[in-house]
Amino acid sequence: MAGFTTIICKNKDIDSKHSFRKKNVYGHEKNHFTNFVKSEKFVIEHFTNNKFIDDKILTEDATYIIGIEGVILNLKNLKAETKQTNIFDVVKSLYESSGIDFVKRLKGSFSGFIYSKKDQKWQIFTDPIGSKRLFYFQNEDYFIFASELRDISFQLNSMGIQNSLNHQAAYLLLTYGYMIEDINLIDNVKRIQAGTILSYQNELISTNEYFHLRNIKQTKDSNDEIIEKMDQLFSNAIKMEFEKDKEYGYKHIATLSGGLDSRMTVLMAHKLGYKEQLNFTFSQSDYLDEKIAKRIASDQKHEFLFQSLDHGNYLKQIDKTTYYNDGLILYSGSAHVMRAIENMNFDAYGMIHTGLVGDAVIGSFLSKPFVVPPTVEMGAYSKKLLAKVTPFISNMLPKYASEELFKFYGRGFSGALNGNYYFDIFSQTVSPFLEIDFLTYCYSIPEDKKYKQKIYLDWIAKKHPEFAKYPWEKTGVSPLKSMNYKRYFDLGYYKRMSLKFFDKLSGKMKSGMNPFDYWMTENPGLKDTINSYFESHIELLDNNIDLKKDCIQLFNNGNSGEKFQVLTLLSAIKLHNIKL
């Protein structure tokens, strides 16, 4: 993935031949380029793809060094406001007039930093949801920050600094399937959290949280007012995203499935005039995701691509998948994305438009129609080893007033963004549901209105009923029938429920986009690969008897998803050369 690696020496000058990690390991980064800024005490590498190049920089003048990675959706407006013609001068102008608070003005998916040469102060920031990750490390000799954990692990290995395993993080991977807050698999390496600015000056680190959902006040708007505001904010988000493509002369490309979220992105964009789209889908052949998406795309006269995930052979790419997400998230949760896009040519296309986390933004993180305090098991993929993380998570829970808030900052911003790290190899990824104005307004909607996505369905019914003529993969019938008695008079509902029933009865899901247990049964080659990987890598845990024992038990007694959690940990330990 694109981003920065910065090494700052405290006690000596930087080596003029300082080396960085080898790039393009799997051949997917041939359209990337590298820039450097060097000083006596530090060196900065910027490695990025050739998309939206005017939105990202690594540039210096006599006063500042500024680095921005990602895409700034409102850059055109900011240029007009500041009367500047390039992003460096825009950021410099905003910084000199507003200080580091200028970050609040940026919209999009980004990370970056500003270094003041006069003050010798670094200010490093993420966007409000942390979609572009940044990690950092400090000891008595160095301060390092980087967009990839593997870049920091490479630097530490090169410097002779041992990468020690953070055991709490290992068990998070074996339970939740992702990291939480600033914790990482390598001890003493932390992640800069979503909506946070880290300052580094005089060898001291401080952090400032400039955005957090906990600060959003609940709206008192009526149902009709909520629907109108949601529709307007969503339309604005769609326009910002798709106009950015047009700004660079790119064609539009968007994911599409049988769910609600991707269709809202695709169909709303079409309704707003962005009719020339390539929609692509990946799932088990002939499953509802393929059938519904194909019908939607055909009706809109969009181009359509489908990638079959049959037999689950993509799950054999364990190390490759782990490489791109740093082994910090369950590899099976994104391996299908890599398989679907690695043979596509994105040269003519702009941002990859998705409906990511749309259901959660409008209610699916709620278990009741009122505020429910978070508990340790919420958001965990596996509960078999949950006792190992219970003290750690229990100490964290008081920071989160509700299950919804806890799930957003765990499963949402840390887990669900997994696929983006693969999309971002080839372009930039956006979801209108995560546009900050839409996200914050939806978070402000009372729980009883969002529960079971009621306001979501009311929005569709009132403003876009034509979007509901297609079945919803979740229920097999129109979204507008799904939550009332009308579903009982539709054969599609019984077909979908029968699939769920037999899945539950057999204990092996055969229906769905990714029927892991079914694939492991019907595809001996996949099962052999998974077992062989485990057997050849479990020795990596020889120096931690308890962790090894837990991994063996989870792998031998767990379902397919739990086996994949174990393999993710083993692959990550290998990737980062972590010592136990």
PDB file of C-alpha atoms in Angstrom, residues 23-215:
ATOM      1  CA  LYS A  23       8.798  -2.888  -3.024  1.00  0.00           C
ATOM      2  CA  ASN A  24       6.656  -4.601  -5.683  1.00  0.00           C
ATOM      3  CA  VAL A  25       7.227  -7.999  -4.093  1.00  0.00           C
ATOM      4  CA  TYR A  26       4.170  -9.547  -5.766  1.00  0.00           C
ATOM      5  CA  GLY A  27       4.245  -7.515  -8.975  1.00  0.00           C
ATOM      6  CA  HIS A  28       1.184  -5.360  -8.249  1.00  0.00           C
ATOM      7  CA  GLU A  29       3.028  -2.085  -7.646  1.00  0.00           C
ATOM      8  CA  LYS A  30       4.595  -1.534 -11.047  1.00  0.00           C
ATOM      9  CA  ASN A  31       2.642   1.724 -11.453  1.00  0.00           C
ATOM     10  CA  HIS A  32       4.060   3.157  -8.222  1.00  0.00           C
ATOM     11  CA  PHE A  33       6.838   5.672  -7.841  1.00  0.00           C
ATOM     12  CA  THR A  34       9.080   6.841  -5.003  1.00  0.00           C
ATOM     13  CA  ASN A  35      10.120  10.282  -3.753  1.00  0.00           C
ATOM     14  CA  PHE A  36      12.621  11.119  -1.024  1.00  0.00           C
ATOM     15  CA  VAL A  37      13.396  14.066   1.199  1.00  0.00           C
ATOM     16  CA  LYS A  38      16.686  13.868   3.079  1.00  0.00           C
ATOM     17  CA  SER A  39      18.311  15.846   5.852  1.00  0.00           C
ATOM     18  CA  GLU A  40      21.261  15.305   8.157  1.00  0.00           C
ATOM     19  CA  LYS A  41      19.036  13.835  10.866  1.00  0.00           C
ATOM     20  CA  PHE A  42      16.188  12.232   8.921  1.00  0.00           C
ATOM     21  CA  VAL A  43      15.084  10.678   5.667  1.00  0.00           C
ATOM     22  CA  ILE A  44      11.542  10.389   4.294  1.00  0.00           C
ATOM     23  CA  GLU A  45      10.371   7.966   1.636  1.00  0.00           C
ATOM     24  CA  HIS A  46       7.034   8.427  -0.146  1.00  0.00           C
ATOM     25  CA  PHE A  47       5.927   5.377  -2.123  1.00  0.00           C
ATOM     26  CA  THR A  48       2.629   5.778  -3.960  1.00  0.00           C
ATOM     27  CA  ASN A  49       0.630   4.761  -7.019  1.00  0.00           C
ATOM     28  CA  ASN A  50       0.158   7.000 -10.034  1.00  0.00           C
ATOM     29  CA  LYS A  51      -3.522   7.762  -9.367  1.00  0.00           C
ATOM     30  CA  PHE A  52      -4.737  11.178  -8.197  1.00  0.00           C
ATOM     31  CA  ILE A  53      -1.168  12.433  -8.127  1.00  0.00           C
ATOM     32  CA  ASP A  54      -2.110  16.075  -7.586  1.00  0.00           C
ATOM     33  CA  ASP A  55      -3.804  15.130  -4.292  1.00  0.00           C
ATOM     34  CA  LYS A  56      -0.667  13.696  -2.696  1.00  0.00           C
ATOM     35  CA  ILE A  57       2.758  15.102  -2.150  1.00  0.00           C
ATOM     36  CA  LEU A  58       6.113  14.947  -0.473  1.00  0.00           C
ATOM     37  CA  THR A  59       7.474  18.461  -0.952  1.00  0.00           C
ATOM     38  CA  GLU A  60       9.544  20.988   0.984  1.00  0.00           C
ATOM     39  CA  ASP A  61      10.334  24.679   0.902  1.00  0.00           C
ATOM     40  CA  ALA A  62      12.450  26.844   3.199  1.00  0.00           C
ATOM     41  CA  THR A  63       9.861  26.594   5.990  1.00  0.00           C
ATOM     42  CA  TYR A  64       8.047  23.250   5.852  1.00  0.00           C
ATOM     43  CA  ILE A  65       8.103  19.687   4.666  1.00  0.00           C
ATOM     44  CA  ILE A  66       4.591  18.505   3.860  1.00  0.00           C
ATOM     45  CA  GLY A  67       3.482  14.966   3.069  1.00  0.00           C
ATOM     46  CA  ILE A  68      -0.037  13.940   2.081  1.00  0.00           C
ATOM     47  CA  GLU A  69      -1.111  10.476   0.947  1.00  0.00           C
ATOM     48  CA  GLY A  70      -4.578   9.587  -0.324  1.00  0.00           C
ATOM     49  CA  VAL A  71      -7.276  11.652  -1.947  1.00  0.00           C
ATOM     50  CA  ILE A  72      -8.729  14.985  -0.774  1.00  0.00           C
ATOM     51  CA  LEU A  73     -12.269  15.137  -2.140  1.00  0.00           C
ATOM     52  CA  ASN A  74     -12.727  18.860  -1.456  1.00  0.00           C
ATOM     53  CA  LEU A  75      -9.294  19.948  -2.706  1.00  0.00           C
ATOM     54  CA  LYS A  76     -10.795  21.893  -5.607  1.00  0.00           C
ATOM     55  CA  ASN A  77     -12.864  23.979  -3.181  1.00  0.00           C
ATOM     56  CA  LEU A  78      -9.903  24.509  -0.882  1.00  0.00           C
ATOM     57  CA  LYS A  79      -7.816  25.730  -3.809  1.00  0.00           C
ATOM     58  CA  ALA A  80     -10.472  28.302  -4.641  1.00  0.00           C
ATOM     59  CA  GLU A  81     -10.795  29.379  -1.005  1.00  0.00           C
ATOM     60  CA  THR A  82      -7.060  29.819  -0.444  1.00  0.00           C
ATOM     61  CA  LYS A  83      -6.402  31.092  -3.974  1.00  0.00           C
ATOM     62  CA  GLN A  84      -3.653  28.492  -4.391  1.00  0.00           C
ATOM     63  CA  THR A  85      -3.011  26.182  -7.323  1.00  0.00           C
ATOM     64  CA  ASN A  86      -1.417  23.095  -5.737  1.00  0.00           C
ATOM     65  CA  ILE A  87      -1.890  21.007  -2.642  1.00  0.00           C
ATOM     66  CA  PHE A  88       1.398  22.040  -1.014  1.00  0.00           C
ATOM     67  CA  ASP A  89       0.445  25.715  -1.071  1.00  0.00           C
ATOM     68  CA  VAL A  90      -3.147  24.916  -0.033  1.00  0.00           C
ATOM     69  CA  VAL A  91      -1.980  22.995   3.041  1.00  0.00           C
ATOM     70  CA  LYS A  92       0.656  25.602   3.874  1.00  0.00           C
ATOM     71  CA  SER A  93      -1.912  28.402   3.621  1.00  0.00           C
ATOM     72  CA  LEU A  94      -4.439  26.561   5.786  1.00  0.00           C
ATOM     73  CA  TYR A  95      -1.770  25.650   8.338  1.00  0.00           C
ATOM     74  CA  GLU A  96      -0.490  29.201   8.644  1.00  0.00           C
ATOM     75  CA  SER A  97      -4.003  30.562   9.128  1.00  0.00           C
ATOM     76  CA  SER A  98      -5.500  27.822  11.344  1.00  0.00           C
ATOM     77  CA  GLY A  99      -2.628  25.769  12.706  1.00  0.00           C
ATOM     78  CA  ILE A 100      -2.878  21.991  12.709  1.00  0.00           C
ATOM     79  CA  ASP A 101      -6.662  22.300  13.068  1.00  0.00           C
ATOM     80  CA  PHE A 102      -6.701  22.677   9.286  1.00  0.00           C
ATOM     81  CA  VAL A 103      -6.894  18.855   9.206  1.00  0.00           C
ATOM     82  CA  LYS A 104     -10.555  19.170  10.173  1.00  0.00           C
ATOM     83  CA  ARG A 105     -11.155  20.918   6.855  1.00  0.00           C
ATOM     84  CA  LEU A 106      -9.974  17.997   4.739  1.00  0.00           C
ATOM     85  CA  LYS A 107     -12.499  15.520   3.369  1.00  0.00           C
ATOM     86  CA  GLY A 108     -11.570  12.178   1.917  1.00  0.00           C
ATOM     87  CA  SER A 109      -9.280   9.253   2.662  1.00  0.00           C
ATOM     88  CA  PHE A 110      -5.858  10.502   3.719  1.00  0.00           C
ATOM     89  CA  SER A 111      -2.941  10.616   6.105  1.00  0.00           C
ATOM     90  CA  GLY A 112      -0.040  12.988   6.274  1.00  0.00           C
ATOM     91  CA  PHE A 113       2.344  15.192   8.218  1.00  0.00           C
ATOM     92  CA  ILE A 114       3.818  18.671   8.459  1.00  0.00           C
ATOM     93  CA  TYR A 115       7.351  19.335   9.630  1.00  0.00           C
ATOM     94  CA  SER A 116       8.143  22.881  10.746  1.00  0.00           C
ATOM     95  CA  LYS A 117      11.827  23.497  10.145  1.00  0.00           C
ATOM     96  CA  LYS A 118      11.864  26.499  12.476  1.00  0.00           C
ATOM     97  CA  ASP A 119      10.324  24.640  15.431  1.00  0.00           C
ATOM     98  CA  GLN A 120      11.724  21.235  14.469  1.00  0.00           C
ATOM     99  CA  LYS A 121       8.245  19.906  15.142  1.00  0.00           C
ATOM    100  CA  TRP A 122       6.540  17.002  13.403  1.00  0.00           C
ATOM    101  CA  GLN A 123       2.732  16.822  13.332  1.00  0.00           C
ATOM    102  CA  ILE A 124       1.453  13.543  11.915  1.00  0.00           C
ATOM    103  CA  PHE A 125      -2.236  12.866  11.297  1.00  0.00           C
ATOM    104  CA  THR A 126      -4.828  10.377  10.109  1.00  0.00           C
ATOM    105  CA  ASP A 127      -8.267  11.055   8.674  1.00  0.00           C
ATOM    106  CA  PRO A 128     -11.315  10.872  10.990  1.00  0.00           C
ATOM    107  CA  ILE A 129     -11.836   7.120  10.494  1.00  0.00           C
ATOM    108  CA  GLY A 130      -8.164   6.137  10.170  1.00  0.00           C
ATOM    109  CA  SER A 131      -8.596   4.740   6.666  1.00  0.00           C
ATOM    110  CA  LYS A 132      -4.908   5.363   5.894  1.00  0.00           C
ATOM    111  CA  ARG A 133      -2.974   3.753   8.695  1.00  0.00           C
ATOM    112  CA  LEU A 134       0.121   5.203  10.349  1.00  0.00           C
ATOM    113  CA  PHE A 135       2.370   3.453  12.870  1.00  0.00           C
ATOM    114  CA  TYR A 136       5.219   4.764  14.996  1.00  0.00           C
ATOM    115  CA  PHE A 137       8.155   3.596  17.109  1.00  0.00           C
ATOM    116  CA  GLN A 138      10.526   5.385  19.455  1.00  0.00           C
ATOM    117  CA  ASN A 139      13.576   4.404  21.451  1.00  0.00           C
ATOM    118  CA  GLU A 140      16.651   6.285  22.672  1.00  0.00           C
ATOM    119  CA  ASP A 141      18.145   6.418  19.154  1.00  0.00           C
ATOM    120  CA  TYR A 142      15.261   6.709  16.679  1.00  0.00           C
ATOM    121  CA  PHE A 143      11.764   7.957  16.049  1.00  0.00           C
ATOM    122  CA  ILE A 144      10.132   6.187  13.091  1.00  0.00           C
ATOM    123  CA  PHE A 145       6.695   6.554  11.561  1.00  0.00           C
ATOM    124  CA  ALA A 146       5.342   4.675   8.562  1.00  0.00           C
ATOM    125  CA  SER A 147       2.164   3.800   6.715  1.00  0.00           C
ATOM    126  CA  GLU A 148       2.942   0.084   6.835  1.00  0.00           C
ATOM    127  CA  LEU A 149       3.871  -1.981   9.858  1.00  0.00           C
ATOM    128  CA  ARG A 150       6.138  -4.051   7.597  1.00  0.00           C
ATOM    129  CA  ASP A 151       8.168  -0.929   6.848  1.00  0.00           C
ATOM    130  CA  ILE A 152       8.784  -0.386  10.551  1.00  0.00           C
ATOM    131  CA  SER A 153       9.566  -4.069  11.137  1.00  0.00           C
ATOM    132  CA  PHE A 154      12.053  -3.947   8.234  1.00  0.00           C
ATOM    133  CA  GLN A 155      13.761  -0.872   9.680  1.00  0.00           C
ATOM    134  CA  LEU A 156      13.975  -2.384  13.159  1.00  0.00           C
ATOM    135  CA  ASN A 157      15.417  -5.620  11.789  1.00  0.00           C
ATOM    136  CA  SER A 158      17.956  -3.622   9.753  1.00  0.00           C
ATOM    137  CA  MET A 159      18.976  -1.670  12.863  1.00  0.00           C
ATOM    138  CA  GLY A 160      19.412  -4.839  14.901  1.00  0.00           C
ATOM    139  CA  ILE A 161      16.399  -4.034  17.078  1.00  0.00           C
ATOM    140  CA  GLN A 162      14.424  -7.147  17.928  1.00  0.00           C
ATOM    141  CA  ASN A 163      10.762  -7.268  16.915  1.00  0.00           C
ATOM    142  CA  SER A 164       9.165  -8.788  20.007  1.00  0.00           C
ATOM    143  CA  LEU A 165       5.651 -10.195  19.976  1.00  0.00           C
ATOM    144  CA  ASN A 166       2.910  -8.281  21.736  1.00  0.00           C
ATOM    145  CA  HIS A 167       1.073 -11.245  23.258  1.00  0.00           C
ATOM    146  CA  GLN A 168      -2.121  -9.289  23.830  1.00  0.00           C
ATOM    147  CA  ALA A 169      -2.232  -8.418  20.135  1.00  0.00           C
ATOM    148  CA  ALA A 170      -1.675 -12.068  19.205  1.00  0.00           C
ATOM    149  CA  TYR A 171      -4.735 -13.080  21.197  1.00  0.00           C
ATOM    150  CA  LEU A 172      -6.744 -10.230  19.692  1.00  0.00           C
ATOM    151  CA  LEU A 173      -6.037 -11.763  16.295  1.00  0.00           C
ATOM    152  CA  LEU A 174      -7.168 -15.167  17.592  1.00  0.00           C
ATOM    153  CA  THR A 175     -10.416 -13.764  19.001  1.00  0.00           C
ATOM    154  CA  TYR A 176     -11.536 -10.520  17.396  1.00  0.00           C
ATOM    155  CA  GLY A 177      -9.614 -11.100  14.177  1.00  0.00           C
ATOM    156  CA  TYR A 178      -8.270  -7.529  14.157  1.00  0.00           C
ATOM    157  CA  MET A 179      -6.404  -5.051  16.342  1.00  0.00           C
ATOM    158  CA  ILE A 180      -8.095  -2.570  18.671  1.00  0.00           C
ATOM    159  CA  GLU A 181      -7.039   1.024  19.407  1.00  0.00           C
ATOM    160  CA  ASP A 182      -3.256   1.541  19.085  1.00  0.00           C
ATOM    161  CA  ILE A 183      -2.070  -2.012  19.771  1.00  0.00           C
ATOM    162  CA  ASN A 184      -0.027  -3.997  17.226  1.00  0.00           C
ATOM    163  CA  LEU A 185       1.698  -7.354  16.945  1.00  0.00           C
ATOM    164  CA  ILE A 186       5.107  -5.775  17.557  1.00  0.00           C
ATOM    165  CA  ASP A 187       5.841  -4.544  21.065  1.00  0.00           C
ATOM    166  CA  ASN A 188       6.639  -0.823  21.306  1.00  0.00           C
ATOM    167  CA  VAL A 189       5.097  -0.077  17.910  1.00  0.00           C
ATOM    168  CA  LYS A 190       1.790   1.755  18.080  1.00  0.00           C
ATOM    169  CA  ARG A 191      -0.829   2.878  15.609  1.00  0.00           C
ATOM    170  CA  ILE A 192      -1.938   6.497  15.405  1.00  0.00           C
ATOM    171  CA  GLN A 193      -5.640   6.171  16.039  1.00  0.00           C
ATOM    172  CA  ALA A 194      -8.466   7.465  13.870  1.00  0.00           C
ATOM    173  CA  GLY A 195      -9.019  11.219  14.042  1.00  0.00           C
ATOM    174  CA  THR A 196      -5.743  11.811  15.877  1.00  0.00           C
ATOM    175  CA  ILE A 197      -2.758  14.128  15.455  1.00  0.00           C
ATOM    176  CA  LEU A 198       0.569  12.973  16.881  1.00  0.00           C
ATOM    177  CA  SER A 199       3.164  15.643  17.635  1.00  0.00           C
ATOM    178  CA  TYR A 200       6.865  14.897  17.977  1.00  0.00           C
ATOM    179  CA  GLN A 201       9.232  17.601  19.219  1.00  0.00           C
ATOM    180  CA  ASN A 202      12.352  17.538  21.394  1.00  0.00           C
ATOM    181  CA  GLU A 203      12.070  13.720  21.542  1.00  0.00           C
ATOM    182  CA  LEU A 204       8.639  14.004  23.203  1.00  0.00           C
ATOM    183  CA  ILE A 205       5.416  12.533  21.816  1.00  0.00           C
ATOM    184  CA  SER A 206       1.939  13.915  22.443  1.00  0.00           C
ATOM    185  CA  THR A 207      -1.396  13.149  20.802  1.00  0.00           C
ATOM    186  CA  ASN A 208      -4.485  15.235  20.181  1.00  0.00           C
ATOM    187  CA  GLU A 209      -7.831  13.732  19.228  1.00  0.00           C
ATOM    188  CA  TYR A 210      -9.488  16.087  16.751  1.00  0.00           C
ATOM    189  CA  PHE A 211     -12.448  13.842  15.898  1.00  0.00           C
ATOM    190  CA  HIS A 212     -14.362  11.137  17.755  1.00  0.00           C
ATOM    191  CA  LEU A 213     -17.920   9.884  17.404  1.00  0.00           C
ATOM    192  CA  ARG A 214     -18.399  10.074  21.175  1.00  0.00           C
ATOM    193  CA  ASN A 215     -18.661  13.859  20.810  1.00  0.00           C
TER     194      ASN A 215
END
